[in-house]
Amino acid sequence: LTAINEEIVFRGVIFKEFKNNNSNFKAILYSSFTFGLVHILNISSIASIPYTLLQCLYSFALGLVLSLAYCYSSNLIISILIHFLFNFLNDYLVNCLYDYEINKTFFIVNVLVAIIFSIYGIIIYKYFKRKDDLNATTNMDI
């Protein structure tokens, strides 16, 4: 239910609000930043600060992918499914592979996930940006 609730709030409401007043790029960036920043609420102790900040980083990166998917598909179900898949892989599989106790391997895996999602988000953005530019050029020719 977390993926559904967060997507309704962050893509269905917050992203749409940012998009009403900004370009797609700014709406994607602002809503992703907000999504990452909200995850700071997961701080449970002073010792958890580095890991919570890491979660904010990869939540921002995930937010980029989810916002891009929603922006260009206009379908909340797609971002919900991507979010659910990410949560499943990050929570369930990482916990199965590693002792839940925070260690260097856990930290490295999460940094790599953040980097991979960031790169994926940039690739998706460039693809859809090029597609939008081609559509705009084609529409101007008509």
CSV table of C-alpha atoms in Angstrom, one decimal, residues 20-21 25 40 45-47 53 57 85 88 90 122 138:
chain,number,residue,atom,x,y,z
A,20,ASN,CA,0.5,23.6,-13.4
A,21,ASN,CA,3.0,26.4,-12.7
A,25,PHE,CA,11.5,19.4,-16.3
A,40,ILE,CA,14.1,12.3,6.1
A,45,SER,CA,18.3,7.9,16.0
A,46,ILE,CA,21.5,9.8,15.5
A,47,ALA,CA,23.2,6.6,14.4
A,53,LEU,CA,20.3,10.5,4.1
A,57,LEU,CA,19.3,10.3,-2.1
A,85,LEU,CA,8.9,-3.2,-7.9
A,88,PHE,CA,10.0,-5.2,-3.4
A,90,ASN,CA,15.0,-3.0,-2.2
A,122,ILE,CA,18.4,10.6,-17.3
A,138,THR,CA,6.5,17.7,-36.9
